XYZ file of C-alpha atoms in Angstrom:
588
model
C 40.887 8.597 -4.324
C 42.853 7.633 -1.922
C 41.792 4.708 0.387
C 43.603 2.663 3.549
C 42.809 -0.518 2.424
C 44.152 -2.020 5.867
C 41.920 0.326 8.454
C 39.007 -0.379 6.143
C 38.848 -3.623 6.254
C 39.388 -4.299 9.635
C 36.618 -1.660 9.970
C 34.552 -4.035 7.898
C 35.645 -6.974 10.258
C 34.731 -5.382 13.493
C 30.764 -4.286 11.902
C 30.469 -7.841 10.913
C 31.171 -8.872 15.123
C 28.838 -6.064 16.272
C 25.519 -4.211 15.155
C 25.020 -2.779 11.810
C 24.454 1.110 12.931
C 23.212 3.522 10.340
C 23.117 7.112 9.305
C 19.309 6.563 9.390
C 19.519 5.815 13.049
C 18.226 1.953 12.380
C 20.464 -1.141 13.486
C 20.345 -3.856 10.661
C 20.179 -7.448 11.193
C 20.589 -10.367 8.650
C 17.319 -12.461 8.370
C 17.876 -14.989 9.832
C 17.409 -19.003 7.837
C 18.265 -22.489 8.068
C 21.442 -23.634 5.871
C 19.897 -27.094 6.011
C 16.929 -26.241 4.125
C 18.222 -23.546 1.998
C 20.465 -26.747 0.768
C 17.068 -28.643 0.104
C 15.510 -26.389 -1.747
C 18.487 -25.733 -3.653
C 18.425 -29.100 -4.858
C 15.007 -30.074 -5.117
C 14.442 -26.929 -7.042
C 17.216 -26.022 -8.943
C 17.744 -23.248 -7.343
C 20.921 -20.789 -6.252
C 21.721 -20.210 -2.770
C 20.825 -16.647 -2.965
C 17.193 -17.633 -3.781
C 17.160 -20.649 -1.677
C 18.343 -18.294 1.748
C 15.873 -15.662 0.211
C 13.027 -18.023 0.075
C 13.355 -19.948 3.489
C 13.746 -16.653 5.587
C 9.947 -16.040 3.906
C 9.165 -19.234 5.202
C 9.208 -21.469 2.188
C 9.921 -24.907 2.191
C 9.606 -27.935 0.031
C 5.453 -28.515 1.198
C 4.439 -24.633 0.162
C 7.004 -23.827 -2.542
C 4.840 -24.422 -5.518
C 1.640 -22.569 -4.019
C 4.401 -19.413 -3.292
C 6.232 -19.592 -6.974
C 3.359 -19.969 -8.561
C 0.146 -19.162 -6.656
C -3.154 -19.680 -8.925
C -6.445 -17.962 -7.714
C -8.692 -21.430 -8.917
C -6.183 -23.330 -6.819
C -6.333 -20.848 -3.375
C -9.811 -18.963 -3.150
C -12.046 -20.561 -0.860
C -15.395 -20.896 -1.163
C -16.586 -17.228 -0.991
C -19.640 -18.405 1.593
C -16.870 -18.718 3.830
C -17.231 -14.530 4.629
C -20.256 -14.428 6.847
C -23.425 -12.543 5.197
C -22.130 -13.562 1.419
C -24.590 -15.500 0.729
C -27.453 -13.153 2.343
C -25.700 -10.380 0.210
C -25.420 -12.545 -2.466
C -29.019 -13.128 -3.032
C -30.265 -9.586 -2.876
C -27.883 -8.052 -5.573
C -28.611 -11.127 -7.964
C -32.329 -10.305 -7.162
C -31.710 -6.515 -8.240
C -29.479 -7.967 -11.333
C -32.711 -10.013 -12.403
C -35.525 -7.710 -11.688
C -33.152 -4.985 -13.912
C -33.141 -2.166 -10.479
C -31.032 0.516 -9.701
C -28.080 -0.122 -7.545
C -26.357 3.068 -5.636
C -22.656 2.485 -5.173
C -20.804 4.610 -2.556
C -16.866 4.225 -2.948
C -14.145 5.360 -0.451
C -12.216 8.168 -2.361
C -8.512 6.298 -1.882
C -7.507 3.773 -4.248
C -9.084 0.867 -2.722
C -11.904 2.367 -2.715
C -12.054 3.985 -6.379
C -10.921 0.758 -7.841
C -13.617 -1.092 -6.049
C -16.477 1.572 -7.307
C -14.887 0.982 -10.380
C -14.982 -2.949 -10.780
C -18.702 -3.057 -9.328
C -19.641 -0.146 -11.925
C -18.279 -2.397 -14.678
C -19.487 -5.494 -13.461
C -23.163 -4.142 -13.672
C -22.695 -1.986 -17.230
C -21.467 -5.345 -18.703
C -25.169 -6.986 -17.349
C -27.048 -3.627 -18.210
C -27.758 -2.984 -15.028
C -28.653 0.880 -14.119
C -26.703 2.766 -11.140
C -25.190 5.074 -9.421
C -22.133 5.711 -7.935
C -20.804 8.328 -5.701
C -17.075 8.840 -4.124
C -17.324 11.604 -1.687
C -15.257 14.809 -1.885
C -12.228 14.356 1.105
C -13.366 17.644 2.698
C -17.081 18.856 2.507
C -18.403 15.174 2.873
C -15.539 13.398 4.823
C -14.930 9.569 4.536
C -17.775 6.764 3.974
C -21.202 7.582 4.262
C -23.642 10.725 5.292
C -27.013 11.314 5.810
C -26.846 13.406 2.488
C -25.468 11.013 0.411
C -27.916 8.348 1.341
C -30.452 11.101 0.248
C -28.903 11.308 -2.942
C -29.003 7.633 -3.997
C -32.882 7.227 -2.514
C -33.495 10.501 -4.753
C -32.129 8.745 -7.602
C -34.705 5.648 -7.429
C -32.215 3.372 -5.776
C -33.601 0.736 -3.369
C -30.057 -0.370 -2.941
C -26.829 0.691 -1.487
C -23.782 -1.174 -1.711
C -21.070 0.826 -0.033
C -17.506 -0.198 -0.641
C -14.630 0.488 1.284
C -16.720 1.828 3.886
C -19.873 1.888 6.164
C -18.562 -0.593 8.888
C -18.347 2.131 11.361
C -21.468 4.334 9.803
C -24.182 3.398 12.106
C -25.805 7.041 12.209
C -26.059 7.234 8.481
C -27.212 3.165 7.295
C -29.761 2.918 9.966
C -31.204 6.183 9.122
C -31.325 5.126 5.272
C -32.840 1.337 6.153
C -36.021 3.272 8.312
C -36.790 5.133 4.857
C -37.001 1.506 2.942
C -33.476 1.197 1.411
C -31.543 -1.676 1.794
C -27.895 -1.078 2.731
C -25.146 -4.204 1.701
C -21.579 -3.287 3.095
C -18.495 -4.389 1.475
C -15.419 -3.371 3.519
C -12.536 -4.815 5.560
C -12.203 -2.094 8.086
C -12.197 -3.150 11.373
C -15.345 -2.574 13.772
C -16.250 -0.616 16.204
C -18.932 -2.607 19.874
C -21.742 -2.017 17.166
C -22.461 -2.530 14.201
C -25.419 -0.279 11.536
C -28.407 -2.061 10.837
C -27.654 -2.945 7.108
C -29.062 -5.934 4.848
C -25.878 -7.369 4.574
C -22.349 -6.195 5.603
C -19.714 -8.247 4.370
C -16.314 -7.746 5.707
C -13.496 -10.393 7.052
C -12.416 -8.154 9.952
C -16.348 -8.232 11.670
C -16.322 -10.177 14.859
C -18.638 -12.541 13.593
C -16.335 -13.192 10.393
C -14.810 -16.720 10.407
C -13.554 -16.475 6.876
C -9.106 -16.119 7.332
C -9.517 -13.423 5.075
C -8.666 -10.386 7.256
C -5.866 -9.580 5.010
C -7.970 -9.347 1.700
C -8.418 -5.228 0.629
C -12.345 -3.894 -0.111
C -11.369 -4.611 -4.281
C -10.456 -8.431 -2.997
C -13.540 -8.606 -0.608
C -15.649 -7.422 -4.215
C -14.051 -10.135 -6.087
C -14.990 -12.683 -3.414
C -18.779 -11.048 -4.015
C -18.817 -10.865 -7.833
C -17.626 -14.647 -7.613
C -20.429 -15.754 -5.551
C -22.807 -13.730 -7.675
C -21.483 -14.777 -11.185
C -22.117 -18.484 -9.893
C -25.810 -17.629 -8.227
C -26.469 -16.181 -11.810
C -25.419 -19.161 -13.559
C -27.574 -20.835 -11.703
C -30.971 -19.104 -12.174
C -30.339 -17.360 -15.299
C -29.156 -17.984 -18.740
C -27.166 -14.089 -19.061
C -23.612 -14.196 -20.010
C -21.756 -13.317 -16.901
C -18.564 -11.171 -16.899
C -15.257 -12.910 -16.657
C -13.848 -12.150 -13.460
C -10.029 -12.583 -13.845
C -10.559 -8.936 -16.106
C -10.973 -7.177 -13.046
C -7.446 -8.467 -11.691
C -6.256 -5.697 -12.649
C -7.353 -2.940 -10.246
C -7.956 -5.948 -7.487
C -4.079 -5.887 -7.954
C -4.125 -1.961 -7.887
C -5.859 -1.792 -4.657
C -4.158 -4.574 -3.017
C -0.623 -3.162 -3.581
C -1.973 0.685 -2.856
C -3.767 -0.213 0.729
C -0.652 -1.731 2.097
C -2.174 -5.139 3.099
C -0.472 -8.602 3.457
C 0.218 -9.982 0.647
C -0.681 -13.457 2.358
C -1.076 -16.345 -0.367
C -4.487 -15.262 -1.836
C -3.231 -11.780 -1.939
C -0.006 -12.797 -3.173
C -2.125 -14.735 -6.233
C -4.277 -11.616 -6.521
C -1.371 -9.812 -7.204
C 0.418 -12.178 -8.980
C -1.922 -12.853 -11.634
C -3.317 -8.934 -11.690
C -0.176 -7.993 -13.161
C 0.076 -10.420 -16.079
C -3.597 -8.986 -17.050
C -2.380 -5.574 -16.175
C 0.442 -5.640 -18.771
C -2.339 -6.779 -21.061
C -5.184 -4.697 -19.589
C -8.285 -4.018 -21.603
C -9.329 -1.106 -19.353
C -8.756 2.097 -21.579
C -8.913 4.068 -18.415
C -5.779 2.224 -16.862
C -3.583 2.724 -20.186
C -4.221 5.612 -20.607
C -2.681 6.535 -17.221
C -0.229 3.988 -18.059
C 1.066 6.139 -21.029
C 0.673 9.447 -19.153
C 2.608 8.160 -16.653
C 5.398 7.919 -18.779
C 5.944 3.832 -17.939
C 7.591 2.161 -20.378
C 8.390 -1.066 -19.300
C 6.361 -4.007 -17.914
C 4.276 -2.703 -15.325
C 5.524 -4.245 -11.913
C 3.960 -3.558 -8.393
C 6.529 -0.367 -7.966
C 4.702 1.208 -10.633
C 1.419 0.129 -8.861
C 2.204 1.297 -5.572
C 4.487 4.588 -6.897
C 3.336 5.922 -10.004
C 0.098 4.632 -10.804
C -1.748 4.562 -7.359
C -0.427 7.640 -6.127
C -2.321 9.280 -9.642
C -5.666 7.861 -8.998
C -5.373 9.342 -5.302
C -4.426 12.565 -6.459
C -8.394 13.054 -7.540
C -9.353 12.509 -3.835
C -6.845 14.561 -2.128
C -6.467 17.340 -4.035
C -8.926 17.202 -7.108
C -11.844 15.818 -7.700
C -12.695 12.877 -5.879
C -14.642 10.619 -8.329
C -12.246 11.204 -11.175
C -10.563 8.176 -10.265
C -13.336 5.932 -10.359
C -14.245 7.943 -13.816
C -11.130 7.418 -15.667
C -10.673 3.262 -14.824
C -14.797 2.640 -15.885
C -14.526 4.932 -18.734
C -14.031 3.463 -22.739
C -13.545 7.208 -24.468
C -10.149 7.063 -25.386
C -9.891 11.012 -26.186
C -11.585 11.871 -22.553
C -9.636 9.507 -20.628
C -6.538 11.663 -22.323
C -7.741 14.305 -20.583
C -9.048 12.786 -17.411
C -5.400 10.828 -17.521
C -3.584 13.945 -17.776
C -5.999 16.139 -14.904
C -5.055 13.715 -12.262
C -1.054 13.825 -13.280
C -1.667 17.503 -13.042
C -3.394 16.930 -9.168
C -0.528 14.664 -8.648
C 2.092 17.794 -9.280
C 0.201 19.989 -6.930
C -0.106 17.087 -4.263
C 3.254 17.208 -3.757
C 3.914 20.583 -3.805
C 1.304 21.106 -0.839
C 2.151 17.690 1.316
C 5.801 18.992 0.893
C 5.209 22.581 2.792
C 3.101 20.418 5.152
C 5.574 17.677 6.344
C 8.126 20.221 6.871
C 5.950 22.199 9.619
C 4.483 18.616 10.493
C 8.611 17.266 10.862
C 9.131 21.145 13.741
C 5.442 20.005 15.488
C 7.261 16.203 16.636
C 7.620 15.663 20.438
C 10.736 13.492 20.615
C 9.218 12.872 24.141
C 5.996 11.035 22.750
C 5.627 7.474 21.750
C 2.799 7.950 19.499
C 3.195 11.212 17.064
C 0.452 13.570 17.026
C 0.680 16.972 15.140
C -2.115 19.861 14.117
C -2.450 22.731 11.949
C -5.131 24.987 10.830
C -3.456 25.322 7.427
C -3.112 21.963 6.341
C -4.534 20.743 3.186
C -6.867 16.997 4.907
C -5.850 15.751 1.009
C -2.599 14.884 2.411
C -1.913 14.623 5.681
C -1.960 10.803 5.119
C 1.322 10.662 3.454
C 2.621 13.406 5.756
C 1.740 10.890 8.598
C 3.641 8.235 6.459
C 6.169 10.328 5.877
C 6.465 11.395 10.110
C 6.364 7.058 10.539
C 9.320 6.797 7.795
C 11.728 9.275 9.663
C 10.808 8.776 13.285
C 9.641 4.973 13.163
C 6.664 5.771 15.453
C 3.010 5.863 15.120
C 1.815 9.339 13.427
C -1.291 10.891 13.623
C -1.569 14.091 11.618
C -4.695 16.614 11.743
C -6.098 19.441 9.995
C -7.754 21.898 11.575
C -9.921 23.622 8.966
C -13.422 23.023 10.248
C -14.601 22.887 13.827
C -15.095 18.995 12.946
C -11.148 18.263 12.078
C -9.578 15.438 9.910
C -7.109 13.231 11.050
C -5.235 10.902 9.381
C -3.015 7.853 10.837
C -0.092 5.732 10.091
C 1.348 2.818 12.195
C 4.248 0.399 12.893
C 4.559 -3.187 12.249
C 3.834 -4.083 16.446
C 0.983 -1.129 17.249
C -2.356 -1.030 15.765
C -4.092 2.131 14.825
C -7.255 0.465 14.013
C -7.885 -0.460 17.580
C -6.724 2.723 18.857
C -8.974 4.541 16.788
C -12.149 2.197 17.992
C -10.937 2.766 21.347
C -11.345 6.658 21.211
C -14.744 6.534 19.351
C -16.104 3.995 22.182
C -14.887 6.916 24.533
C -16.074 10.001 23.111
C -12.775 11.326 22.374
C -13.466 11.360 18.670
C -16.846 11.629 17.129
C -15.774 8.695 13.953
C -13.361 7.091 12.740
C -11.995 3.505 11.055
C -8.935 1.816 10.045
C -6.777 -1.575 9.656
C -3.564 -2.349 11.770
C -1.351 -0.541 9.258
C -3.741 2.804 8.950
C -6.388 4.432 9.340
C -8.376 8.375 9.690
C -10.956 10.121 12.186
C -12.675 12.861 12.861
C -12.357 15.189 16.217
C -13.915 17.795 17.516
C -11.309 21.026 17.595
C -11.772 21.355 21.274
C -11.304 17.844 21.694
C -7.195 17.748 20.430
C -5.604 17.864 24.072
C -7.854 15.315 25.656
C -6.739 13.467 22.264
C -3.060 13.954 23.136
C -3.645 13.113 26.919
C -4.837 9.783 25.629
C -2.048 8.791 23.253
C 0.417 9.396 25.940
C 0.151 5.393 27.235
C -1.252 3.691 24.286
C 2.283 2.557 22.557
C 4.660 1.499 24.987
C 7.757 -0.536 22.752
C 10.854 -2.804 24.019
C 12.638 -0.346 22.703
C 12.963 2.617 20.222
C 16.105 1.131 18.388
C 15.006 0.874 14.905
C 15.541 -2.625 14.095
C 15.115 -3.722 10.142
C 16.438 -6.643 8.645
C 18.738 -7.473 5.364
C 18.392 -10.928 3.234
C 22.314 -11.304 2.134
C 25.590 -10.037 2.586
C 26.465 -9.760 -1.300
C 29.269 -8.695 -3.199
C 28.944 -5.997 -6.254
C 30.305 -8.798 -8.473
C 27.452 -10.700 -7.945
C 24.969 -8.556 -9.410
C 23.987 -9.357 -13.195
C 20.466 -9.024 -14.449
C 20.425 -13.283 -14.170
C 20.634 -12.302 -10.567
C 17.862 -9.781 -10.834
C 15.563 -11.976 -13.311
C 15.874 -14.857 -10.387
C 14.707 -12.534 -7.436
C 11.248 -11.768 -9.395
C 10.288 -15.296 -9.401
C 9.679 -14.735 -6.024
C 7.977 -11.426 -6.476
C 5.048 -9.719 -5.886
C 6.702 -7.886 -2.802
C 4.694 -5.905 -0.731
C 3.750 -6.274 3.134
C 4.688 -9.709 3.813
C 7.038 -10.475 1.236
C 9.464 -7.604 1.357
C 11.528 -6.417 -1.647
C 14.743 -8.140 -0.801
C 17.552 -5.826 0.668
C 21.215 -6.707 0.463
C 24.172 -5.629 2.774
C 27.241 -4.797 0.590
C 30.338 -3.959 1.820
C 33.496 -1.945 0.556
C 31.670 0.488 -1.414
C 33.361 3.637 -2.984
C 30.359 6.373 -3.984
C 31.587 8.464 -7.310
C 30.045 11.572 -8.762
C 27.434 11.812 -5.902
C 24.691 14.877 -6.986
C 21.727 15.854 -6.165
C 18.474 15.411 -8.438
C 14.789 16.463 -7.991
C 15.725 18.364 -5.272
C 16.320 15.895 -2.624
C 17.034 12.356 -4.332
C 21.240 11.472 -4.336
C 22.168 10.151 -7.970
C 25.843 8.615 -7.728
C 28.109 5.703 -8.860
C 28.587 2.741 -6.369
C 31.734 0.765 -6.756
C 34.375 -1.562 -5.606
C 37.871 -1.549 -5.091
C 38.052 -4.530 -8.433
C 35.863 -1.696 -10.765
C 32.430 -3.142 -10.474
C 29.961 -0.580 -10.468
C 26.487 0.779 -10.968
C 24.338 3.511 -11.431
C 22.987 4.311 -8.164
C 20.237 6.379 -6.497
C 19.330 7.468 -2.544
C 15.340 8.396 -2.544
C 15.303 11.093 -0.071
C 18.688 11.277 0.873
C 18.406 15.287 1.548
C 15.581 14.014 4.484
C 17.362 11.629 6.301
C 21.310 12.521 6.445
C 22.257 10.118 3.876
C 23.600 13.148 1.555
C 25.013 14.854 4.707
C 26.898 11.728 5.426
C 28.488 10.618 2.601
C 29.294 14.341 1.350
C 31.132 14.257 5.317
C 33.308 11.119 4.436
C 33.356 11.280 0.839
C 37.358 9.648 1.017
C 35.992 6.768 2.762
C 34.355 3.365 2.198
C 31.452 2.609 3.109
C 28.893 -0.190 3.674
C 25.368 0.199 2.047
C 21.996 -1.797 2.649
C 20.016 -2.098 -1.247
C 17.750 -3.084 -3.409
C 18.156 -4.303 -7.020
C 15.948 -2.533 -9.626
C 16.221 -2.673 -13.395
C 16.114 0.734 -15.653
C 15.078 0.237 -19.146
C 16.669 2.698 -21.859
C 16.953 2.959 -25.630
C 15.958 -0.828 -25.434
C 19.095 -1.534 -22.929
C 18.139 -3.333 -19.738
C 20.759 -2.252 -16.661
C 20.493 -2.888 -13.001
C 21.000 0.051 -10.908
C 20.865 0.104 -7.140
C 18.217 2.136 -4.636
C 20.455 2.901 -1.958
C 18.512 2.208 1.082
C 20.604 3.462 3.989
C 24.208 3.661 5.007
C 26.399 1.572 7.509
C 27.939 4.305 10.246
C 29.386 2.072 12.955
């Protein structure tokens, strides 16, 4: 290959002076930190300057650096009185615990919610406590609860509902069940609507009335919070041997990582310590979807939010719904085989059907619009919320995405870091637009009448007005290829879990050469990234067919180019190698 080493690098010299421009249509910006504290913590701490830049653009500095290394839950969680209603909810479920009653227990169908189901259906087996639980099926019951449902559970002799992930917004439904004598406790974190049902109890950090600084937690951390204050209430007035709740840190970590919240300090130590007892997990429902997952290596929060989470959705979007919740309470190893190898089998077809639909979803867009909303008759509801990701990923605006199977459609949404869809979806149930709907900043789903889509439309038109529709991300370092060593990559974890709030650290490296570039499952790139002094490694481009990355380099495959990563580590025949995720490419 032949290469102008002079016209490249003063190419490289005039993208250092002006804005990082790439294929992806994003402008990249180094993070910005302060030398004089990077130096501080370099020396206080032993650390390298890679860390130390890494660590103070996160806002670490010698006061919080041992709470962010190494955040312990006995050391962070608060009192868990501090979430309004605890201790009111508290009370009655020890009171049902004691008197030996049957508890209903109504779980979202997404992760969050199947992994809460699951850690409350535990919690009570371990204390032989008889119940129910129910996830609803995505399409003939929709999300949280119904007037059936609650049927169901009162039909089953339970005086008690706990509904998890859910119920905020169901005021219909939990003041129908509390006139017929049934006591309704909500465990959520979904923001809410001017009202709110007339339950026992609802306990949720993002009410009005919540004081708590937990808005960030998930519905599985919210259940934690509850089991603790229960376990201690127990302690008190019994003499039963209460679970221990760091067991459960495993699917609080699942959900966490899967519903795309903060990962804040107590999430950060929810996560934190949920993978050491992941990797160690006594849950024969997890491993077993573990192994049929293929996963070989320490399970890290990639796997969580990639391989693992995506699995346990598959039941709810295209499968059935509670198989989730079945598999991760379940101790038969030979059924959770099969249950573990159904949902890898609803994972296949999920992306077979949300691939048709993001294509027609991707010819819908109205470049014109500042929030994205598409509809189709023919859309599988299952997953139209990774379409709408999908739509957020590639045009970097809000996405709303509808199916239009019943006369009573499903929507789901997806937002950006500076709009949020939870408040825009309260704002169009206070005004009839849609008949219900929930959500958190990040996401969110509703229902709307058919006839009701163009008023919808009319009303997106103002709600998202930003500075500006450049794409601006940001990179950590500007690092060289020589750099790179798996001491490198072993550092970086210490600061680890990444998630929303503590981003996987990118790098900006410059002078690359791409060898052998080729495609693999259909739309990833698979190639060699070097330099001009032979340093190189393995390399892969998720999705390069989708957003011109192939198209580029294939176009200027003679050329140098600049590249914004991520460092991951590949595992094979017992050899540990770093390879890089390509995440976009410098054009200007």
């Amino acid at each position: 290959m032949q290469i102008n080493v002079e016209i490249q690098e003063e190419k490289i010299k005039k993208q250092t002076l002006s804005k990082l421009k790439s294929v992806r249509k994003i402008q990249w910006k180094e993070k910005k930190s302060e030398h004089e504290l990077e130096c501080i913590l370099e020396k206080k701490f032993g650390l390298n300057q890679i860390i130390s830049k890494l660590l103070v653009s996160r806002g670490i500095d010698t006061e919080n650096f041992e709470k962010f290394s190494n955040p312990l839950i006995k050391n962070i969680m608060p009192d868990p009185h501090v979430l309004d209603s605890m201790e009111c909810a508290t009370k009655k479920i020890v009171e049902f615990i004691i008197k030996k009653k049957k508890i209903g227990l109504l779980g979202d169908y997404d992760v969050d919610g199947s992994a809460s189901t699951a850690i409350m259906c535990s919690y009570l087996k371990s204390l032989e406590v008889d119940f129910e639980f129910y996830i609803p099926d995505r399409i003939e019951d929709g999300y949280g609860p119904s007037i059936k449902i609650m049927e169901y559970f009162k039909n089953k002799g339970c005086e008690l509902i706990i509904t998890l992930d859910c119920g905020t917004s169901s005021l219909k439904e939990i003041n129908y069940i509390t006139k017929q004598q049934v006591d309704v406790i909500v465990v959520d974190h979904h923001k809410q609507g001017k009202e709110l049902p007339d339950a026992f109890a609802i306990v949720n950090p993002n009410k009005k009335k919540d004081n708590s600084n937990l808005k960030n937690l998930c519905a599985a951390g919210v259940v934690f919070f509850l089991l603790a204050s229960v376990n201690r209430e127990l302690k008190q007035k019994t003499n039963l041997c209460v679970p221990d709740l760091l067991n459960y840190l495993d699917l609080v970590a699942l959900a966490t990582i899967c519903d795309l919240v903060k990962l804040d300090l107590m999430n950060r130590a929810f996560v934190k310590q949920g993978l050491k007892i992941l990797n160690n997990t006594k849950n024969d429902g997890l491993l077993s979807l573990i192994n049929e997952s293929g996963i070989k290596e320490k399970v890290s929060c990639y796997h969580l939010g990639y391989v693992i989470g995506p699995r346990i959705n598959a039941g709810g979007r295209v499968g059935k719904s509670s198989k989730g919740t079945e598999l991760l309470i379940s101790s038969d190893k030979n059924l959770n085989f099969v249950m573990a190898r159904q949902l890898n089998e609803y994972n296949a077809l999920r992306k077979k059907i949300e691939l048709q639909v993001e294509k027609e979803a991707i010819r819908q867009v109205d470049d014109n619009a500042n929030v994205l909303c598409v509809n189709s008759e023919n859309w599988h509801p299952g997953v139209i919320g990774i379409v709408a990701s999908k739509l957020v990923e590639k045009f970097n605006k809000p996405s709303i995405v509808i199916s239009e199977n019943i006369d009573v459609c499903k929507a789901s949404c997806r937002s950006v870091n500076d709009f949020d869809i939870g408040n825009l979806i309260i704002e169009a149930v206070e005004k009839k637009i849609i008949e219900t709907g929930g959500g958190h900043k990040m996401a969110g789903g509703f229902s709307v009448k058919k006839d009701k889509i163009t008023e919808l439309k009319k009303f997106l038109k103002d709600k998202y007005n930003p500075k500006s529709f450049e794409y601006i991300k940001y990179y950590d370092y500007d690092l060289k290829l020589s750099s790179i060593d798996m001491n490198l990559f072993n550092e970086i974890q210490k600061i680890s879990p990444f998630g929303i709030g503590n981003s996987t650290p990118k790098f900006l490296i410059r002078d690359c050469i791409i060898k052998f570039p080729r495609i693999v499952g259909e739309k990833h790139l698979s190639c060699i990234v070097s330099d001009m002094y032979k340093n190189e490694f393995k390399s892969i481009a998720f999705n390069a067919i989708d957003n011109s990355i192939n198209d580029f380099i294939e176009s200027n495959i003679q050329e140098m180019f600049s590249l914004i990563v991520t460092l991951s580590k590949n595992t094979w025949l017992g050899q540990e190698k770093i390879e890089l995720r390509i995440e976009d490419v410098i054009n200007s």
